Amino acid sequence: RQTGDTTPTKSYVASCGLTETIEKTGKKSQWKEKFGKLPPFHGIGIGCNSVQTGFPMGIRGGSQAFIKLNEDGGVTIITGIVDNGQGNDHMIVQIVAEELGLTPDDVQLISADTEVTPSDPGSYSMCETFIGGNAVRLAAQDVKKKLFRIAATEFGVGEEDLSAKNHKIFVTKDPQQSMSIAKVVRMALTRNESISGEGSYWPQVDWKREWVKNPYGQLSETFSFGTVICEVKVDPETGQVEVLEVTASQDVGYALNPKVIEGQFEGGVAMGGQGGMLTEYLQWYEGRVLTPTQLGYLVPLAIDMPKINDIIVETIDPKGPYGAKEAGMSVAMSAAQAYCGAISNAVGVYFHEYPITPDKILKAIEEKKKKNRKG
């Protein structure tokens, strides 16, 4: 898959760093040196994935944001974007601060309150940075345009000749000509004007597309791509799996906050690989969950996590805010494949039921021995 491709279901791929994630992950993990050359019961596996950013979801497909400039030069941003731990709140604040030349401390956030916040797709389908972030940026640009209109009159220049940085509006070619954003706001208030802005983003997708009856057309405005390589050691006596090292990479478009993205990568490895493939076992029958407590549904802790190498790949998506798109889910999905592949590579048996617990591994080893004796 490459930038400019069209998928079999007629979705255009606007940006794609899949090849780079494979190459960089393979080099860091020494895939070529290790695959097929590891000691017995040592294995290495790879997983690759692509994930859409949003999809045709009717009236909730787009996002809106409102921004109000305060008298002290700070701003209040109102958005329906939800943060479930992904870092969405920081993403919102960072975009507003960057666009208006402020710091995150200058931004007050009101989010996820349906009484006052505008519409948003919600925190799923990996769409908040791309769809919600674009709406936030457009709202900030609307505010900046109004700031520049007032300041341009004072400086006697065109709005296009101004910039915003370090809490100031200034003439780009003559930074000495400047005034604080707070002063511009107060000037507006003396004219009985308030400075506020609105941003709305509606993705360009095929709204007639339907999963079964009409599965063709633009599913998502952009897609992310990720690769994970996992190396494991299996104890043939106990069936225990020791994860030696994991290398995770994803094309994120543009890394708005590299540290947050690395946290998303590591969370993806924890959920998709360490938990999903090794410990998290959910039993159910006829729609009812039978697993009574988390004693039988083991969520990996920090002490359970292996060494993880994070590799961020940037492709600068043409429509993402500053070129950004989804970060984290491609790693989570690829981690499941990589863990499963590594264990299968170590044991020599493919597994089709998850999690891959020690008893399943011991059973597979024993069945393989019996088959070899017969064969």
Short mmCIF file of C-alpha atoms in Angstrom, two decimals:
data_model
loop_
_atom_site.label_atom_id
_atom_site.label_comp_id
_atom_site.label_asym_id
_atom_site.label_seq_id
_atom_site.Cartn_x
_atom_site.Cartn_y
_atom_site.Cartn_z
CA ARG A 1 0.00 0.00 0.00
CA GLN A 2 1.35 3.43 -1.02
CA THR A 3 0.21 7.06 -0.98
CA GLY A 4 -2.15 7.61 -3.90
CA ASP A 5 -3.45 4.04 -4.00
CA THR A 6 -7.12 3.17 -4.28
CA THR A 7 -8.32 0.22 -2.22
CA PRO A 8 -10.41 -2.63 -3.74
CA THR A 9 -13.47 -1.02 -2.13
CA LYS A 10 -12.75 2.33 -3.84
CA SER A 11 -11.23 4.35 -0.99
CA TYR A 12 -8.42 6.74 -1.93
CA VAL A 13 -5.33 6.62 0.32
CA ALA A 14 -4.18 10.21 0.84
CA SER A 15 -1.09 9.39 2.91
CA CYS A 16 0.65 6.11 3.67
CA GLY A 17 3.87 5.26 5.50
CA LEU A 18 3.31 1.50 5.75
CA THR A 19 6.50 0.57 3.91
CA GLU A 20 8.56 2.84 6.15
CA THR A 21 7.04 1.36 9.31
CA ILE A 22 7.91 -2.15 8.10
CA GLU A 23 11.46 -1.20 7.17
CA LYS A 24 12.21 0.72 10.37
CA THR A 25 10.60 -1.87 12.64
CA GLY A 26 12.44 -4.68 10.88
CA LYS A 27 15.78 -2.92 11.18
CA LYS A 28 15.36 -2.04 14.86
CA SER A 29 14.25 -5.56 15.81
CA GLN A 30 16.88 -7.26 13.59
CA TRP A 31 14.17 -9.26 11.84
CA LYS A 32 16.41 -10.46 9.00
CA GLU A 33 19.07 -11.66 11.41
CA LYS A 34 16.60 -13.47 13.69
CA PHE A 35 13.74 -14.90 11.63
CA GLY A 36 14.31 -18.63 11.14
CA LYS A 37 17.60 -18.50 13.05
CA LEU A 38 16.53 -18.34 16.70
CA PRO A 39 17.10 -21.16 19.23
CA PRO A 40 14.34 -23.72 19.91
CA PHE A 41 11.23 -22.27 21.55
CA HIS A 42 12.31 -18.75 20.66
CA GLY A 43 10.12 -16.96 18.14
CA ILE A 44 9.61 -13.69 16.34
CA GLY A 45 6.42 -12.43 14.72
CA ILE A 46 5.23 -9.43 12.75
CA GLY A 47 1.87 -7.74 12.39
CA CYS A 48 0.78 -4.94 10.04
CA ASN A 49 -2.48 -3.05 10.00
CA SER A 50 -4.36 -0.12 8.56
CA VAL A 51 -7.12 1.75 10.38
CA GLN A 52 -9.67 4.25 9.12
CA THR A 53 -10.17 7.64 10.75
CA GLY A 54 -13.91 7.90 11.14
CA PHE A 55 -16.47 6.48 8.72
CA PRO A 56 -19.85 7.53 7.25
CA MET A 57 -22.01 7.85 10.36
CA GLY A 58 -24.80 10.17 9.31
CA ILE A 59 -25.68 13.22 11.38
CA ARG A 60 -22.78 12.63 13.80
CA GLY A 61 -20.13 12.52 11.10
CA GLY A 62 -18.74 16.02 11.63
CA SER A 63 -17.42 18.12 14.50
CA GLN A 64 -17.86 21.72 15.65
CA ALA A 65 -15.93 23.90 18.07
CA PHE A 66 -16.40 27.36 19.56
CA ILE A 67 -13.67 29.65 20.91
CA LYS A 68 -14.07 32.84 22.94
CA LEU A 69 -11.23 35.25 23.64
CA ASN A 70 -11.17 36.57 27.20
CA GLU A 71 -10.18 40.04 28.38
CA ASP A 72 -6.88 38.80 29.83
CA GLY A 73 -5.83 37.40 26.45
CA GLY A 74 -6.65 33.83 27.32
CA VAL A 75 -9.22 31.73 25.50
CA THR A 76 -12.07 29.36 26.26
CA ILE A 77 -12.58 26.46 23.84
CA ILE A 78 -15.91 24.62 23.79
CA THR A 79 -15.98 21.25 22.03
CA GLY A 80 -17.77 17.92 22.16
CA ILE A 81 -14.51 15.99 21.87
CA VAL A 82 -14.17 13.38 24.63
CA ASP A 83 -10.93 12.27 26.29
CA ASN A 84 -10.98 8.64 27.45
CA GLY A 85 -7.27 8.65 28.23
CA GLN A 86 -5.93 9.07 24.69
CA GLY A 87 -4.69 12.62 25.25
CA ASN A 88 -7.51 14.37 23.37
CA ASP A 89 -7.75 17.21 25.90
CA HIS A 90 -4.08 18.02 25.42
CA MET A 91 -4.47 17.78 21.64
CA ILE A 92 -7.27 20.38 21.71
CA VAL A 93 -5.37 22.79 23.94
CA GLN A 94 -2.16 22.37 21.97
CA ILE A 95 -3.82 23.16 18.64
CA VAL A 96 -5.52 26.29 20.01
CA ALA A 97 -2.33 27.52 21.67
CA GLU A 98 -0.24 26.91 18.56
CA GLU A 99 -2.67 28.65 16.23
CA LEU A 100 -3.12 31.75 18.41
CA GLY A 101 0.44 32.16 19.66
CA LEU A 102 -0.45 31.29 23.26
CA THR A 103 0.66 28.67 25.78
CA PRO A 104 -1.46 25.73 26.97
CA ASP A 105 -1.87 27.51 30.31
CA ASP A 106 -3.79 30.27 28.51
CA VAL A 107 -6.46 27.86 27.25
CA GLN A 108 -9.53 26.89 29.27
CA LEU A 109 -11.28 23.78 27.99
CA ILE A 110 -14.98 22.94 28.22
CA SER A 111 -15.62 19.52 26.71
CA ALA A 112 -18.02 16.58 26.70
CA ASP A 113 -20.88 18.50 28.31
CA THR A 114 -23.91 17.96 26.08
CA GLU A 115 -25.69 20.90 27.72
CA VAL A 116 -23.27 23.41 26.19
CA THR A 117 -20.90 21.67 23.77
CA PRO A 118 -21.58 21.33 20.03
CA SER A 119 -21.79 18.13 18.01
CA ASP A 120 -18.90 15.72 17.60
CA PRO A 121 -18.61 12.11 16.36
CA GLY A 122 -17.49 10.89 19.77
CA SER A 123 -14.34 9.22 20.93
CA TYR A 124 -14.38 6.19 18.67
CA SER A 125 -13.40 5.16 15.17
CA MET A 126 -10.08 6.92 15.72
CA CYS A 127 -11.49 10.25 14.49
CA GLU A 128 -10.97 12.84 17.24
CA THR A 129 -7.58 14.22 16.17
CA PHE A 130 -8.45 14.31 12.47
CA ILE A 131 -12.10 15.39 12.53
CA GLY A 132 -12.38 17.10 15.93
CA GLY A 133 -8.87 18.56 15.71
CA ASN A 134 -9.63 20.11 12.33
CA ALA A 135 -12.77 21.76 13.75
CA VAL A 136 -10.76 23.16 16.67
CA ARG A 137 -8.10 24.53 14.35
CA LEU A 138 -10.69 26.17 12.09
CA ALA A 139 -12.28 27.84 15.13
CA ALA A 140 -8.88 29.15 16.22
CA GLN A 141 -8.20 30.46 12.72
CA ASP A 142 -11.56 32.24 12.76
CA VAL A 143 -10.58 33.95 16.02
CA LYS A 144 -7.14 34.83 14.66
CA LYS A 145 -8.68 36.43 11.58
CA LYS A 146 -10.77 38.72 13.78
CA LEU A 147 -7.74 39.61 15.91
CA PHE A 148 -5.76 40.45 12.79
CA ARG A 149 -8.58 42.60 11.41
CA ILE A 150 -8.46 44.87 14.46
CA ALA A 151 -4.66 44.91 14.75
CA ALA A 152 -4.18 45.57 11.02
CA THR A 153 -6.10 48.83 11.35
CA GLU A 154 -3.82 49.97 14.18
CA PHE A 155 -0.62 49.06 12.33
CA GLY A 156 -1.78 50.30 8.94
CA VAL A 157 -0.99 47.00 7.23
CA GLY A 158 -2.95 44.17 5.67
CA GLU A 159 -4.21 41.26 7.73
CA GLU A 160 -2.00 38.94 5.68
CA ASP A 161 1.06 40.86 6.96
CA LEU A 162 0.50 39.86 10.60
CA SER A 163 1.55 36.91 12.76
CA ALA A 164 0.69 35.69 16.26
CA LYS A 165 3.28 34.39 18.71
CA ASN A 166 4.29 34.73 22.35
CA HIS A 167 0.97 36.35 23.34
CA LYS A 168 1.44 39.09 20.73
CA ILE A 169 0.17 40.17 17.33
CA PHE A 170 3.01 41.64 15.26
CA VAL A 171 3.96 42.70 11.76
CA THR A 172 5.72 39.68 10.28
CA LYS A 173 8.46 41.69 8.55
CA ASP A 174 8.84 44.15 11.44
CA PRO A 175 8.30 42.30 14.76
CA GLN A 176 8.97 45.51 16.71
CA GLN A 177 5.52 46.64 15.65
CA SER A 178 3.48 44.55 18.04
CA MET A 179 0.77 44.59 20.66
CA SER A 180 -0.43 42.02 23.15
CA ILE A 181 -3.42 39.86 22.34
CA ALA A 182 -5.00 41.09 25.58
CA LYS A 183 -4.75 44.66 24.32
CA VAL A 184 -6.42 43.75 21.03
CA VAL A 185 -9.27 42.09 22.95
CA ARG A 186 -9.75 45.19 25.11
CA MET A 187 -9.76 47.37 22.00
CA ALA A 188 -12.56 45.22 20.63
CA LEU A 189 -14.51 45.49 23.87
CA THR A 190 -14.34 49.30 23.77
CA ARG A 191 -16.17 49.02 20.44
CA ASN A 192 -18.75 46.71 22.01
CA GLU A 193 -17.31 43.76 20.08
CA SER A 194 -16.42 40.36 21.44
CA ILE A 195 -13.95 38.11 19.68
CA SER A 196 -15.15 34.59 19.19
CA GLY A 197 -14.82 31.99 16.50
CA GLU A 198 -16.48 28.87 15.17
CA GLY A 199 -15.03 25.91 13.35
CA SER A 200 -16.86 23.07 11.66
CA TYR A 201 -15.34 20.09 9.90
CA TRP A 202 -17.27 17.58 7.81
CA PRO A 203 -15.13 14.79 6.30
CA GLN A 204 -15.31 14.11 2.57
CA VAL A 205 -16.53 10.51 2.55
CA ASP A 206 -19.14 8.57 0.61
CA TRP A 207 -22.24 8.98 2.77
CA LYS A 208 -24.16 6.44 0.69
CA ARG A 209 -21.66 3.74 1.54
CA GLU A 210 -23.08 0.90 3.63
CA TRP A 211 -21.14 -1.98 5.19
CA VAL A 212 -23.04 -4.82 3.48
CA LYS A 213 -25.39 -3.56 0.76
CA ASN A 214 -23.04 -0.95 -0.71
CA PRO A 215 -19.47 -1.51 0.56
CA TYR A 216 -17.85 0.72 -2.08
CA GLY A 217 -16.75 4.34 -1.95
CA GLN A 218 -14.64 6.56 0.30
CA LEU A 219 -14.84 4.94 3.74
CA SER A 220 -12.63 7.47 5.51
CA GLU A 221 -10.83 10.64 4.55
CA THR A 222 -7.54 9.17 5.71
CA PHE A 223 -6.03 5.94 7.04
CA SER A 224 -3.22 5.16 9.46
CA PHE A 225 -0.75 2.29 9.07
CA GLY A 226 1.27 0.43 11.68
CA THR A 227 3.72 -2.42 12.17
CA VAL A 228 4.70 -4.35 15.30
CA ILE A 229 7.40 -7.00 15.71
CA CYS A 230 7.45 -9.17 18.83
CA GLU A 231 10.14 -11.57 20.08
CA VAL A 232 9.30 -14.24 22.66
CA LYS A 233 10.73 -17.22 24.54
CA VAL A 234 8.45 -20.12 25.49
CA ASP A 235 9.18 -22.51 28.36
CA PRO A 236 8.29 -25.99 26.98
CA GLU A 237 7.93 -27.39 30.49
CA THR A 238 5.42 -24.85 31.81
CA GLY A 239 4.02 -23.20 28.69
CA GLN A 240 4.88 -19.77 30.06
CA VAL A 241 5.62 -17.05 27.52
CA GLU A 242 8.31 -14.47 28.15
CA VAL A 243 8.08 -11.48 25.85
CA LEU A 244 11.66 -10.37 25.27
CA GLU A 245 11.15 -7.25 23.18
CA VAL A 246 8.52 -5.44 21.14
CA THR A 247 9.12 -2.85 18.43
CA ALA A 248 6.14 -0.72 17.41
CA SER A 249 5.87 1.79 14.60
CA GLN A 250 3.04 3.76 13.03
CA ASP A 251 2.47 6.36 10.37
CA VAL A 252 0.78 9.10 12.40
CA GLY A 253 0.74 11.79 9.72
CA TYR A 254 2.35 14.40 11.96
CA ALA A 255 3.30 13.89 15.60
CA LEU A 256 1.48 16.68 17.43
CA ASN A 257 2.88 15.39 20.73
CA PRO A 258 5.51 12.63 20.40
CA LYS A 259 5.40 11.65 24.09
CA VAL A 260 1.63 11.19 24.05
CA ILE A 261 1.94 9.13 20.86
CA GLU A 262 4.60 6.90 22.41
CA GLY A 263 2.22 6.35 25.32
CA GLN A 264 -0.48 5.36 22.85
CA PHE A 265 1.89 2.90 21.18
CA GLU A 266 2.76 1.30 24.50
CA GLY A 267 -0.88 1.19 25.54
CA GLY A 268 -1.68 -0.47 22.23
CA VAL A 269 0.95 -3.14 22.87
CA ALA A 270 -0.45 -3.66 26.38
CA MET A 271 -4.04 -4.07 25.22
CA GLY A 272 -3.67 -5.74 21.84
CA GLY A 273 -0.69 -7.93 22.58
CA GLN A 274 0.19 -8.45 26.22
CA GLY A 275 -3.40 -8.53 27.44
CA GLY A 276 -5.39 -9.59 24.41
CA MET A 277 -3.13 -12.45 23.37
CA LEU A 278 -1.79 -13.68 26.73
CA THR A 279 -4.07 -13.02 29.70
CA GLU A 280 -7.47 -11.40 29.10
CA TYR A 281 -9.98 -14.25 28.91
CA LEU A 282 -13.65 -13.33 28.75
CA GLN A 283 -16.12 -16.20 29.00
CA TRP A 284 -19.72 -15.78 27.90
CA TYR A 285 -22.74 -17.87 27.05
CA GLU A 286 -25.82 -16.75 25.13
CA GLY A 287 -24.87 -13.11 25.57
CA ARG A 288 -24.13 -13.34 29.29
CA VAL A 289 -20.65 -12.78 30.71
CA LEU A 290 -19.55 -15.73 32.86
CA THR A 291 -16.17 -14.37 33.97
CA PRO A 292 -17.07 -13.26 37.52
CA THR A 293 -14.09 -11.05 38.45
CA GLN A 294 -10.85 -9.70 37.09
CA LEU A 295 -9.07 -12.55 38.84
CA GLY A 296 -10.02 -14.51 35.75
CA TYR A 297 -9.61 -11.59 33.37
CA LEU A 298 -6.03 -10.55 33.94
CA VAL A 299 -5.24 -7.04 32.72
CA PRO A 300 -1.48 -6.54 32.25
CA LEU A 301 0.21 -4.28 34.77
CA ALA A 302 3.26 -2.09 34.29
CA ILE A 303 5.47 -4.81 35.79
CA ASP A 304 4.19 -7.27 33.16
CA MET A 305 5.23 -5.15 30.21
CA PRO A 306 8.27 -5.98 28.07
CA LYS A 307 10.81 -3.60 26.60
CA ILE A 308 9.08 -1.58 23.88
CA ASN A 309 10.82 0.37 21.13
CA ASP A 310 8.63 3.17 19.74
CA ILE A 311 9.17 4.43 16.19
CA ILE A 312 7.08 7.35 14.93
CA VAL A 313 6.74 7.71 11.15
CA GLU A 314 5.44 10.97 9.69
CA THR A 315 3.86 11.39 6.25
CA ILE A 316 2.04 14.74 6.73
CA ASP A 317 -1.52 13.96 5.74
CA PRO A 318 -2.82 16.62 3.33
CA LYS A 319 -6.08 17.16 5.25
CA GLY A 320 -5.15 16.43 8.87
CA PRO A 321 -4.58 19.28 11.36
CA TYR A 322 -0.92 20.16 10.74
CA GLY A 323 -0.82 16.85 8.85
CA ALA A 324 -1.82 14.68 11.84
CA LYS A 325 -4.05 11.60 11.91
CA GLU A 326 -4.88 8.66 14.19
CA ALA A 327 -2.14 7.29 16.45
CA GLY A 328 -2.27 4.10 18.50
CA MET A 329 -4.98 1.81 17.16
CA SER A 330 -2.89 0.51 14.27
CA VAL A 331 -0.27 -0.52 16.82
CA ALA A 332 -2.84 -2.23 19.07
CA MET A 333 -4.19 -4.31 16.20
CA SER A 334 -0.74 -5.11 14.83
CA ALA A 335 0.46 -6.13 18.30
CA ALA A 336 -2.13 -8.91 18.47
CA GLN A 337 -0.85 -10.34 15.20
CA ALA A 338 2.80 -9.98 16.19
CA TYR A 339 2.35 -11.70 19.56
CA CYS A 340 0.39 -14.57 18.02
CA GLY A 341 2.91 -14.95 15.20
CA ALA A 342 5.87 -14.95 17.58
CA ILE A 343 4.40 -17.65 19.82
CA SER A 344 3.44 -19.77 16.80
CA ASN A 345 6.95 -19.32 15.43
CA ALA A 346 8.44 -20.45 18.75
CA VAL A 347 6.20 -23.50 19.20
CA GLY A 348 5.69 -24.45 15.57
CA VAL A 349 1.92 -24.54 15.89
CA TYR A 350 -0.73 -22.02 14.85
CA PHE A 351 -3.20 -20.96 17.53
CA HIS A 352 -6.81 -20.12 16.77
CA GLU A 353 -8.19 -19.43 20.26
CA TYR A 354 -7.12 -16.52 22.42
CA PRO A 355 -5.65 -15.74 24.82
CA ILE A 356 -2.77 -18.16 24.24
CA THR A 357 -2.48 -19.51 27.78
CA PRO A 358 0.17 -21.93 29.12
CA ASP A 359 -2.25 -24.87 29.06
CA LYS A 360 -3.01 -24.28 25.37
CA ILE A 361 0.70 -24.08 24.61
CA LEU A 362 1.47 -27.31 26.48
CA LYS A 363 -1.38 -29.05 24.70
CA ALA A 364 -0.11 -27.83 21.33
CA ILE A 365 3.44 -28.99 22.09
CA GLU A 366 2.19 -32.42 23.13
CA GLU A 367 0.00 -32.80 20.05
CA LYS A 368 2.90 -31.78 17.84
CA LYS A 369 5.10 -34.45 19.48
CA LYS A 370 2.44 -37.12 18.88
CA LYS A 371 2.06 -36.06 15.28
CA ASN A 372 5.81 -36.18 14.73
CA ARG A 373 6.01 -39.67 16.24
CA LYS A 374 3.25 -40.90 13.93
CA GLY A 375 4.68 -39.13 10.90
#
